[in-house]
CSV table of C-alpha atoms and ligand atoms in Angstrom, one decimal:
chain,number,residue,atom,x,y,z
A,1,UNK,CA,-24.1,-15.1,2.8
A,2,UNK,CA,-22.9,-16.4,6.1
A,3,UNK,CA,-22.4,-13.8,8.9
A,4,UNK,CA,-20.0,-15.1,11.6
A,5,UNK,CA,-19.8,-13.7,15.1
A,6,UNK,CA,-16.7,-12.7,17.1
A,7,UNK,CA,-14.0,-13.7,14.7
A,8,UNK,CA,-10.3,-13.2,15.4
A,9,UNK,CA,-8.7,-10.7,12.9
A,10,UNK,CA,-5.1,-11.8,13.8
A,11,UNK,CA,-4.8,-13.9,10.6
A,12,UNK,CA,-6.3,-11.0,8.5
A,13,UNK,CA,-3.8,-8.2,9.4
A,14,UNK,CA,-0.1,-8.2,8.6
A,15,UNK,CA,0.7,-6.4,11.8
A,16,UNK,CA,-0.6,-9.5,13.6
A,17,UNK,CA,-2.6,-7.5,16.0
A,18,UNK,CA,-4.9,-9.6,18.3
A,19,UNK,CA,-8.3,-8.0,17.7
A,20,UNK,CA,-11.6,-9.4,16.7
A,21,UNK,CA,-14.6,-8.5,14.5
A,22,UNK,CA,-18.1,-8.4,16.0
A,23,UNK,CA,-19.3,-9.7,12.6
A,24,UNK,CA,-17.4,-11.2,9.7
A,25,UNK,CA,-18.2,-12.4,6.2
A,26,UNK,CA,-16.5,-13.3,2.9
A,27,UNK,CA,-17.8,-12.1,-0.4
A,28,UNK,CA,-17.0,-13.9,-3.7
A,29,UNK,CA,-19.2,-11.9,-6.1
A,30,UNK,CA,-20.6,-8.4,-6.5
A,31,UNK,CA,-24.2,-9.4,-5.5
A,32,UNK,CA,-22.7,-11.0,-2.4
A,33,UNK,CA,-20.9,-7.8,-1.6
A,34,UNK,CA,-24.1,-5.8,-2.1
A,35,UNK,CA,-25.9,-8.2,0.1
A,36,UNK,CA,-23.3,-7.8,2.9
A,37,UNK,CA,-23.3,-4.0,2.6
A,38,UNK,CA,-27.2,-4.0,2.7
A,39,UNK,CA,-27.1,-6.2,5.8
A,40,UNK,CA,-24.7,-3.8,7.6
A,41,UNK,CA,-27.0,-0.8,6.6
A,42,UNK,CA,-30.1,-2.6,7.9
A,43,UNK,CA,-28.3,-3.5,11.2
A,44,UNK,CA,-27.0,0.0,11.5
A,45,UNK,CA,-23.5,-1.4,12.0
A,46,UNK,CA,-20.3,0.0,10.4
A,47,UNK,CA,-18.5,-2.1,7.8
A,48,UNK,CA,-14.8,-2.5,7.0
A,49,UNK,CA,-13.6,-4.1,3.7
A,50,UNK,CA,-10.3,-5.9,3.8
A,51,UNK,CA,-8.1,-7.5,1.2
A,52,UNK,CA,-4.7,-8.6,2.5
A,53,UNK,CA,-4.9,-6.5,5.6
A,54,UNK,CA,-1.4,-5.3,4.9
A,55,UNK,CA,-2.0,-1.6,5.3
A,56,UNK,CA,-4.2,-1.4,8.4
A,57,UNK,CA,-3.5,-0.9,12.1
A,58,UNK,CA,-6.3,-2.2,14.3
A,59,UNK,CA,-6.6,0.0,17.5
A,60,UNK,CA,-9.2,-2.3,19.1
A,61,UNK,CA,-11.8,-4.9,18.4
A,62,UNK,CA,-13.9,-3.9,15.4
A,63,UNK,CA,-17.5,-3.3,16.5
A,64,UNK,CA,-19.1,-3.9,13.1
A,65,UNK,CA,-19.0,-6.1,10.0
A,66,UNK,CA,-15.6,-7.0,8.5
A,67,UNK,CA,-16.0,-8.0,4.8
A,68,UNK,CA,-13.2,-10.1,3.4
A,69,UNK,CA,-12.9,-9.5,-0.3
A,70,UNK,CA,-12.6,-12.7,-2.3
A,71,UNK,CA,-13.7,-11.6,-5.7
A,72,UNK,CA,-11.5,-13.5,-8.2
A,73,UNK,CA,-10.7,-13.5,-11.9
A,74,UNK,CA,-8.9,-11.9,-14.8
A,75,UNK,CA,-10.3,-10.8,-18.1
A,76,UNK,CA,-8.6,-9.3,-21.2
A,77,UNK,CA,-10.9,-6.5,-22.3
A,78,UNK,CA,-9.0,-5.1,-25.2
A,79,UNK,CA,-5.7,-5.6,-27.1
A,80,UNK,CA,-4.0,-3.0,-29.3
A,81,UNK,CA,-0.8,-2.8,-31.3
A,82,UNK,CA,1.3,-2.3,-28.2
A,83,UNK,CA,-1.0,-2.6,-25.2
A,84,UNK,CA,-3.5,-4.9,-23.5
A,85,UNK,CA,-6.2,-3.9,-21.0
A,86,UNK,CA,-6.6,-6.5,-18.3
A,87,UNK,CA,-9.5,-6.4,-15.8
A,88,UNK,CA,-8.7,-7.9,-12.5
A,89,UNK,CA,-11.1,-8.7,-9.7
A,90,UNK,CA,-10.4,-6.9,-6.4
A,91,UNK,CA,-9.7,-10.0,-4.3
A,92,UNK,CA,-6.8,-11.3,-6.5
A,93,UNK,CA,-3.4,-11.1,-4.7
A,94,UNK,CA,-1.4,-8.3,-6.1
A,95,UNK,CA,1.9,-10.2,-6.5
A,96,UNK,CA,0.0,-13.1,-8.3
A,97,UNK,CA,-1.1,-10.5,-10.7
A,98,UNK,CA,2.5,-9.3,-11.2
A,99,UNK,CA,3.5,-13.0,-11.9
A,100,UNK,CA,0.6,-13.4,-14.3
A,101,UNK,CA,1.9,-10.3,-16.2
A,102,UNK,CA,5.4,-11.6,-16.3
A,103,UNK,CA,4.2,-14.9,-17.7
A,104,UNK,CA,2.2,-13.2,-20.4
A,105,UNK,CA,4.9,-10.6,-21.2
A,106,UNK,CA,2.7,-7.7,-20.1
A,107,UNK,CA,5.0,-4.9,-19.0
A,108,UNK,CA,4.3,-2.1,-16.5
A,109,UNK,CA,4.1,-3.5,-13.0
A,110,UNK,CA,7.3,-5.5,-12.7
A,111,UNK,CA,8.8,-2.7,-10.5
A,112,UNK,CA,5.8,-3.3,-8.1
A,113,UNK,CA,6.6,-7.0,-7.5
A,114,UNK,CA,6.2,-8.4,-4.0
A,115,UNK,CA,4.0,-5.6,-2.7
A,116,UNK,CA,1.7,-7.4,-0.3
A,117,UNK,CA,-2.1,-7.2,-0.5
A,118,UNK,CA,-4.9,-7.4,-3.0
A,119,UNK,CA,-5.6,-5.7,-6.3
A,120,UNK,CA,-8.7,-3.9,-4.9
A,121,UNK,CA,-6.6,-1.9,-2.5
A,122,UNK,CA,-3.9,-1.0,-5.1
A,123,UNK,CA,-5.6,2.3,-6.3
A,124,UNK,CA,-6.6,3.2,-2.7
A,125,UNK,CA,-3.1,4.7,-2.0
A,126,UNK,CA,-1.8,4.5,-5.5
A,127,UNK,CA,0.8,1.9,-4.5
A,128,UNK,CA,4.3,2.6,-5.6
A,129,UNK,CA,7.8,1.4,-5.5
A,130,UNK,CA,11.1,1.7,-7.3
A,131,UNK,CA,10.1,4.5,-9.6
A,132,UNK,CA,6.6,3.3,-10.6
A,133,UNK,CA,3.1,3.9,-9.3
A,134,UNK,CA,-0.1,2.2,-10.3
A,135,UNK,CA,-1.4,5.4,-11.7
A,136,UNK,CA,1.2,5.0,-14.5
A,137,UNK,CA,-0.7,1.9,-15.8
A,138,UNK,CA,-4.1,2.4,-14.3
A,139,UNK,CA,-7.0,2.4,-16.9
A,140,UNK,CA,-10.2,2.4,-14.8
A,141,UNK,CA,-12.0,0.7,-12.0
A,142,UNK,CA,-15.5,-0.4,-10.9
A,143,UNK,CA,-16.8,0.2,-7.4
A,144,UNK,CA,-20.0,-0.3,-5.4
A,145,UNK,CA,-21.4,2.5,-3.3
A,146,UNK,CA,-21.3,1.4,0.3
A,147,UNK,CA,-24.7,2.7,1.4
A,148,UNK,CA,-26.7,3.0,-1.9
A,149,UNK,CA,-25.5,-0.2,-3.4
A,150,UNK,CA,-25.1,1.1,-7.0
A,151,UNK,CA,-22.0,0.5,-9.1
A,152,UNK,CA,-20.0,3.1,-10.9
A,153,UNK,CA,-16.8,3.4,-12.8
A,154,UNK,CA,-13.8,5.7,-12.2
A,155,UNK,CA,-11.3,6.8,-14.8
A,156,UNK,CA,-7.6,7.5,-14.0
A,157,UNK,CA,-8.4,11.3,-13.8
A,158,UNK,CA,-11.4,10.7,-11.5
A,159,UNK,CA,-9.3,8.8,-9.1
A,160,UNK,CA,-7.1,12.0,-8.6
A,161,UNK,CA,-4.0,9.9,-7.8
A,162,UNK,CA,-1.1,11.5,-5.9
A,163,UNK,CA,1.8,10.2,-3.8
A,164,UNK,CA,0.1,7.5,-1.6
A,165,UNK,CA,-3.2,9.3,-2.3
A,166,UNK,CA,-6.5,8.9,-4.2
A,167,UNK,CA,-10.1,10.1,-4.0
A,168,UNK,CA,-10.8,7.0,-2.0
A,169,UNK,CA,-8.6,8.2,0.8
A,170,UNK,CA,-10.1,11.7,1.0
A,171,UNK,CA,-13.3,13.0,-0.7
A,172,UNK,CA,-14.8,9.5,-1.1
A,173,UNK,CA,-13.3,8.1,2.1
A,174,UNK,CA,-15.4,5.0,3.2
A,175,UNK,CA,-17.9,5.6,0.3
A,176,UNK,CA,-17.0,3.0,-2.2
A,177,UNK,CA,-15.9,-0.6,-2.3
A,178,UNK,CA,-13.7,-1.4,-5.4
A,179,UNK,CA,-14.7,-4.6,-7.1
A,180,UNK,CA,-12.3,-4.7,-10.1
A,181,UNK,CA,-9.5,-2.7,-11.6
A,182,UNK,CA,-8.4,-2.5,-15.2
A,183,UNK,CA,-4.7,-2.0,-16.0
A,184,UNK,CA,-3.3,-1.0,-19.3
A,185,UNK,CA,-0.1,-2.9,-19.8
A,186,UNK,CA,2.4,-2.7,-22.6
A,187,UNK,CA,3.2,-5.6,-25.0
A,188,UNK,CA,6.5,-3.8,-26.0
A,189,UNK,CA,8.1,-3.0,-22.7
A,190,UNK,CA,9.6,0.3,-21.5
A,191,UNK,CA,12.0,-0.4,-18.7
A,192,UNK,CA,12.2,1.7,-15.5
A,193,UNK,CA,15.6,1.3,-14.0
A,194,UNK,CA,16.3,4.9,-12.9
A,195,UNK,CA,16.2,3.9,-9.2
A,196,UNK,CA,19.8,3.4,-8.2
A,197,UNK,CA,19.2,0.3,-6.2
A,198,UNK,CA,17.7,-1.5,-9.2
A,199,UNK,CA,20.7,-0.8,-11.4
A,200,UNK,CA,23.1,-2.0,-8.7
A,201,UNK,CA,21.2,-5.2,-8.2
A,202,UNK,CA,20.9,-5.9,-12.0
A,203,UNK,CA,24.7,-5.5,-12.1
A,204,UNK,CA,25.2,-7.8,-9.2
A,205,UNK,CA,23.0,-10.4,-10.9
A,206,UNK,CA,25.1,-9.9,-14.1
A,207,UNK,CA,22.0,-9.4,-16.3
A,208,UNK,CA,23.2,-9.0,-19.8
A,209,UNK,CA,19.8,-8.6,-21.5
A,210,UNK,CA,17.2,-6.4,-19.7
A,211,UNK,CA,13.7,-7.9,-19.4
A,212,UNK,CA,10.6,-7.4,-17.2
A,213,UNK,CA,11.5,-10.7,-15.4
A,214,UNK,CA,15.1,-9.4,-14.6
A,215,UNK,CA,13.6,-6.2,-13.2
A,216,UNK,CA,11.1,-8.1,-11.1
A,217,UNK,CA,13.9,-10.4,-9.8
A,218,UNK,CA,16.0,-7.3,-8.8
A,219,UNK,CA,13.1,-5.7,-7.1
A,220,UNK,CA,12.2,-8.9,-5.2
A,221,UNK,CA,15.9,-9.3,-4.0
A,222,UNK,CA,16.1,-5.6,-2.8
A,223,UNK,CA,12.7,-5.8,-1.0
A,224,UNK,CA,13.6,-9.2,0.6
A,225,UNK,CA,16.9,-7.8,1.9
A,226,UNK,CA,15.4,-4.6,3.4
A,227,UNK,CA,11.8,-5.1,4.4
A,228,UNK,CA,10.6,-7.3,7.2
A,229,UNK,CA,8.5,-10.3,6.1
A,230,UNK,CA,5.1,-10.0,7.9
A,231,UNK,CA,5.1,-13.8,8.3
A,232,UNK,CA,8.1,-13.4,10.6
A,233,UNK,CA,7.6,-9.9,12.2
A,234,UNK,CA,4.2,-8.1,12.1
A,235,UNK,CA,4.3,-4.9,10.1
A,236,UNK,CA,2.4,-2.9,7.5
A,237,UNK,CA,5.3,-1.6,5.3
A,238,UNK,CA,6.2,2.0,5.6
A,239,UNK,CA,4.2,3.4,8.6
A,240,UNK,CA,4.7,7.0,7.5
A,241,UNK,CA,4.7,8.8,4.2
A,242,UNK,CA,7.8,10.6,3.1
A,243,UNK,CA,7.2,14.2,4.0
A,244,UNK,CA,7.2,16.9,1.3
A,245,UNK,CA,8.7,20.3,2.1
A,246,UNK,CA,9.4,23.5,0.1
A,247,UNK,CA,12.8,24.2,-1.3
A,248,UNK,CA,13.5,26.9,1.4
A,249,UNK,CA,12.8,24.5,4.3
A,250,UNK,CA,14.9,21.9,2.5
A,251,UNK,CA,17.9,24.2,2.1
A,252,UNK,CA,17.8,25.1,5.9
A,253,UNK,CA,17.6,21.4,6.8
A,254,UNK,CA,20.4,20.5,4.3
A,255,UNK,CA,22.7,23.2,5.9
A,256,UNK,CA,22.1,21.7,9.3
A,257,UNK,CA,22.2,18.1,8.2
A,258,UNK,CA,24.4,17.8,5.2
A,259,UNK,CA,23.8,14.0,4.8
A,260,UNK,CA,20.0,14.4,4.6
A,261,UNK,CA,18.4,12.3,1.8
A,262,UNK,CA,15.8,14.0,-0.4
A,263,UNK,CA,14.3,13.8,-3.9
A,264,UNK,CA,13.0,16.7,-6.0
A,265,UNK,CA,9.4,16.5,-7.1
A,266,UNK,CA,8.3,17.8,-10.5
A,267,UNK,CA,6.8,20.9,-8.9
A,268,UNK,CA,10.2,21.8,-7.3
A,269,UNK,CA,9.2,20.7,-3.7
A,270,UNK,CA,11.4,18.2,-2.0
A,271,UNK,CA,10.4,14.7,-0.7
A,272,UNK,CA,12.5,13.9,2.4
A,273,UNK,CA,13.4,10.3,3.2
A,274,UNK,CA,11.5,9.8,6.5
A,275,UNK,CA,13.6,6.7,7.2
A,276,UNK,CA,16.7,8.9,7.3
A,277,UNK,CA,15.0,11.4,9.6
A,278,UNK,CA,13.9,8.7,12.0
A,279,UNK,CA,17.2,6.9,12.0
A,280,UNK,CA,19.2,10.1,12.6
A,281,UNK,CA,16.8,11.1,15.4
A,282,UNK,CA,18.1,7.9,17.1
A,283,UNK,CA,15.0,5.8,16.8
A,284,UNK,CA,16.1,3.1,14.4
A,285,UNK,CA,15.7,-0.2,16.3
A,286,UNK,CA,14.0,1.4,19.3
A,287,UNK,CA,11.8,-1.1,21.1
A,288,UNK,CA,9.3,-0.9,23.9
A,289,UNK,CA,7.9,-4.3,24.8
A,290,UNK,CA,6.8,-6.0,21.6
A,291,UNK,CA,6.3,-2.8,19.6
A,292,UNK,CA,9.2,-1.1,17.9
A,293,UNK,CA,10.9,0.7,15.0
A,294,UNK,CA,12.5,-1.9,12.6
A,295,UNK,CA,16.2,-2.3,13.0
A,296,UNK,CA,16.9,-2.3,9.2
A,297,UNK,CA,14.3,0.2,8.0
A,298,UNK,CA,13.3,3.0,10.3
A,299,UNK,CA,10.1,3.8,8.3
A,300,UNK,CA,8.6,0.5,9.3
A,301,UNK,CA,7.0,0.0,12.7
A,302,UNK,CA,6.9,-3.6,13.9
A,303,UNK,CA,5.1,-6.0,16.2
A,304,UNK,CA,7.6,-8.5,17.5
A,305,UNK,CA,5.0,-10.8,19.0
A,306,UNK,CA,2.0,-9.5,20.8
A,307,UNK,CA,1.9,-5.7,20.7
A,308,UNK,CA,-1.5,-4.1,20.8
A,309,UNK,CA,-2.7,-1.4,18.5
A,310,UNK,CA,-2.4,1.3,21.2
A,311,UNK,CA,1.2,0.2,21.8
A,312,UNK,CA,2.1,0.6,18.1
A,313,UNK,CA,0.4,4.0,18.2
A,314,UNK,CA,2.5,5.0,21.1
A,315,UNK,CA,5.6,4.4,19.1
A,316,UNK,CA,4.0,6.2,16.2
A,317,UNK,CA,3.5,9.3,18.5
A,318,UNK,CA,7.0,9.1,19.8
A,319,UNK,CA,8.4,9.1,16.2
A,320,UNK,CA,6.2,12.0,15.1
A,321,UNK,CA,7.1,14.1,18.2
A,322,UNK,CA,10.9,13.3,18.1
A,323,UNK,CA,11.2,14.0,14.3
A,324,UNK,CA,9.2,17.3,14.8
A,325,UNK,CA,11.4,18.4,17.6
A,326,UNK,CA,14.6,17.7,15.8
A,327,UNK,CA,13.8,18.9,12.3
A,328,UNK,CA,10.5,20.8,12.5
A,329,UNK,CA,9.0,18.4,10.0
A,330,UNK,CA,5.6,16.7,10.5
A,331,UNK,CA,5.2,13.0,9.7
A,332,UNK,CA,1.8,11.6,8.7
A,333,UNK,CA,0.9,7.9,8.9
A,334,UNK,CA,0.5,6.1,5.6
A,335,UNK,CA,-1.2,3.1,7.3
A,336,UNK,CA,-5.0,3.2,7.7
A,337,UNK,CA,-5.7,3.3,11.4
A,338,UNK,CA,-9.0,1.5,12.1
B,401,FAD,P1,-5.9,-3.7,3.3
B,401,FAD,O1,-4.8,-3.5,4.3
B,401,FAD,O2,-6.8,-4.9,3.4
B,401,FAD,O3,-6.7,-2.4,3.2
B,401,FAD,C1,-6.1,-1.1,3.1
B,401,FAD,C2,-7.2,0.0,3.1
B,401,FAD,O4,-7.9,-0.1,1.9
B,401,FAD,C3,-8.2,-0.2,4.2
B,401,FAD,O5,-8.7,1.1,4.6
B,401,FAD,C4,-9.3,-1.0,3.5
B,401,FAD,O6,-10.6,-0.8,4.1
B,401,FAD,C5,-9.3,-0.4,2.1
B,401,FAD,N1,-9.7,-1.4,1.1
B,401,FAD,C6,-9.2,-2.6,0.9
B,401,FAD,N2,-9.8,-3.2,-0.1
B,401,FAD,C7,-10.6,-2.3,-0.6
B,401,FAD,C8,-11.6,-2.3,-1.7
B,401,FAD,N3,-11.7,-3.4,-2.5
B,401,FAD,N4,-12.3,-1.2,-1.9
B,401,FAD,C9,-12.2,-0.1,-1.1
B,401,FAD,N5,-11.4,-0.1,-0.1
B,401,FAD,C10,-10.6,-1.2,0.2
B,401,FAD,N6,2.7,-0.1,-0.3
B,401,FAD,C11,3.2,0.6,-1.3
B,401,FAD,O7,2.5,1.5,-1.9
B,401,FAD,N7,4.4,0.4,-1.7
B,401,FAD,C12,5.2,-0.6,-1.2
B,401,FAD,O8,6.4,-0.8,-1.6
B,401,FAD,C13,4.7,-1.3,-0.1
B,401,FAD,N8,5.5,-2.2,0.5
B,401,FAD,C14,5.0,-2.9,1.6
B,401,FAD,C15,5.8,-3.9,2.2
B,401,FAD,C16,5.3,-4.6,3.3
B,401,FAD,C17,6.2,-5.6,4.0
B,401,FAD,C18,3.9,-4.4,3.8
B,401,FAD,C19,3.4,-5.2,4.9
B,401,FAD,C20,3.1,-3.5,3.1
B,401,FAD,C21,3.6,-2.7,2.1
B,401,FAD,N9,2.9,-1.7,1.4
B,401,FAD,C22,3.4,-1.0,0.3
B,401,FAD,C23,1.5,-1.4,1.9
B,401,FAD,C24,0.4,-2.4,1.3
B,401,FAD,O9,1.0,-3.5,0.8
B,401,FAD,C25,-0.4,-1.7,0.2
B,401,FAD,O10,-1.0,-0.6,0.7
B,401,FAD,C26,-1.5,-2.7,-0.3
B,401,FAD,O11,-2.1,-2.1,-1.4
B,401,FAD,C27,-2.6,-3.0,0.7
B,401,FAD,O12,-3.4,-4.0,0.2
B,401,FAD,P2,-4.4,-4.8,1.1
B,401,FAD,O13,-5.2,-5.7,0.2
B,401,FAD,O14,-3.6,-5.6,2.1
B,401,FAD,O15,-5.2,-3.7,1.8
B,402,EPU,N1,17.0,5.4,4.9
B,402,EPU,C1,17.8,5.6,6.0
B,402,EPU,N2,17.5,4.9,7.1
B,402,EPU,C2,16.5,4.0,7.2
B,402,EPU,C3,15.7,3.8,6.0
B,402,EPU,C4,16.0,4.5,4.9
B,402,EPU,O1,18.7,6.4,6.0
B,402,EPU,O2,16.3,3.4,8.2
B,402,EPU,C5,17.4,6.1,3.7
B,402,EPU,C6,18.0,5.2,2.6
B,402,EPU,O3,19.3,5.0,2.8
B,402,EPU,C7,17.6,5.8,1.3
B,402,EPU,C8,16.4,6.6,1.6
B,402,EPU,O4,16.2,6.7,3.0
B,402,EPU,O5,18.6,6.7,1.0
B,402,EPU,C9,15.1,5.9,1.0
B,402,EPU,O6,15.0,4.6,1.5
B,402,EPU,P1,14.3,3.4,0.6
B,402,EPU,O7,14.8,3.4,-0.8
B,402,EPU,O8,14.3,2.2,1.4
B,402,EPU,O9,12.8,4.0,0.5
B,402,EPU,P2,11.8,4.6,1.5
B,402,EPU,O10,11.6,6.0,1.2
B,402,EPU,O11,12.1,4.2,2.9
B,402,EPU,C10,9.8,4.2,-0.1
B,402,EPU,C11,8.3,3.7,0.0
B,402,EPU,C12,8.3,2.2,0.0
B,402,EPU,C13,8.9,1.7,-1.3
B,402,EPU,C14,10.3,2.2,-1.4
B,402,EPU,C15,11.0,1.8,-2.7
B,402,EPU,C16,7.1,5.4,1.1
B,402,EPU,C17,6.4,5.9,2.4
B,402,EPU,N3,7.7,4.3,1.2
B,402,EPU,O12,10.4,3.8,1.1
B,402,EPU,O13,6.9,1.8,0.1
B,402,EPU,O14,8.9,0.3,-1.3
B,402,EPU,O15,10.4,3.6,-1.3
B,402,EPU,O16,10.4,2.6,-3.7
B,402,EPU,O17,7.0,6.1,0.1
B,402,EPU,C18,5.2,1.3,1.6
B,402,EPU,O18,4.6,2.3,1.1
B,402,EPU,O19,4.7,0.6,2.5
B,402,EPU,C19,6.5,1.0,1.2
B,402,EPU,C20,7.3,0.0,1.7
C-alpha cells in the first residue's frame, strides 16, 4: 500500500473543487482496503472513501486519508428461470455496469443509465432516476467495518432504503465501506416507461419494439439534454432532495401557486419538484463569481471554473433561505458535504 502526501482532489470530485488530501491511497482488493483503514486508525487520522466523487462537495482541504476505491470485477452468483444475481465490485463504474447488463440482456437498471459514479456508492443514497431506484433490484452487499476491520453482509431490508436514503447515510453513517453489491436482474424484462419524458423520447426516436436498449437510449438522451456534463461544468447532480410535505401543506401551496409540480407518494404525502420551487423563486441561472444555479436545471448547483466549497455553500444557503421565505418549505442537500 502506497500512502501519498498532499494530493490534489480536483480530478477526483465532479464539482472540480480545488482541494487537497493530506494523505491519499488507492485500494484494489479487500485486504488492501483493510490495511488502509488500519493505517488511518493507527495514525488517528480520519478517512474518506471515494468512488467517482460525483456526490460530494469539498468544503476545504481534507486533513486525513482519502481512499480511492479501485475494487474491480463481476461475478454471476446464481441464475434462475427468470433472474440472474450479479455481484459487482464497488470500484466498477456504474454506467459500465449498465452497459454490461444491456449487452447480456439483464434487465432492471436500464432506467439508471448514465448516472455518474461507482457501484459502491449506488446503495448509499439508493440512486434513482426515471421511475426506478436501486432498491428495486438490490439483492445484498458486503461491507468492511471502518474501525474494526471485519466484513459483514446487508440484505435489502437491512439497508432500510428510502428516497435518497439508506442506513449508510444515517444509523451507520461513516461506519462501513461497501466492497461489493449484488443485483438481482431479470432475464425476461419488465419495462418501466411510466415517466412521461421517457415515453415522449421513445416516440421521438420512433421505437417500434420496446427493449432495455431503447429505454437506456431514451434515458441517455433526456439526461444529456438536461443535466450539465461535469467534464464541462463542475456539478454533483441534484444538489437538494425534492422536499416531501403533507397533503394539507400541498393544497395550500397549490392554491397559491397553481402551476406547482408535485408527485403523490404511496403514503399520500406529496413530493414537490424542488427545481420548480427554485426556478419560480427567481434563482434559476443565478450566478455569483464562479458558483451558481444551473441555467437549465435549477436543482443543480454548478462550479463554472474555480469556485471554492464555501462559495458553493453560500449559494446553497441562499437557495434554502429564498425557498423557505417564499413557500415555507425547507430544502435539504442531497450531496455529501465533506
Ligand atoms: P462519491 O461521490 O465518491 O461518494 C458519495 C458518498 O458515498 C461519500 O460520502 C462517500 O464517502 C461515500 N462512498 C463512496 N463509495 C463508498 C463505498 N464503497 N462505501 C461506503 N461509502 C462510500 N444520483 C441519483 O441518485 N440519481 C441521478 O439521476 C443522479 N444524476 C446525477 C447526474 C450528475 C451529472 C451528477 C454529477 C451526479 C448525479 N447523481 C445522481 C449523484 C451521483 O451520481 C450518485 O450519488 C452516485 O451514486 C455517486 O457515486 P460516486 O462513486 O461518485 O460517489
Ligand atoms: N423543473 C422546473 N425547473 C427546473 C427544474 C425542474 O420547473 O429548473 C420541473 C420540471 O419541469 C419537472 C419537475 O421539475 O416538471 C421535475 O424535474 P426533473 O424531471 O428534471 O426531475 P428532478 O426532480 O429535477 C429528479 C432527481 C434526479 C433524477 C431525475 C429523473 C432528485 C433530487 N433528483 O430530478 O436525480 O435524475 O429526477 O428521475 O430526486 C440526482 O439525484 O443527482 C439526480 C440528478
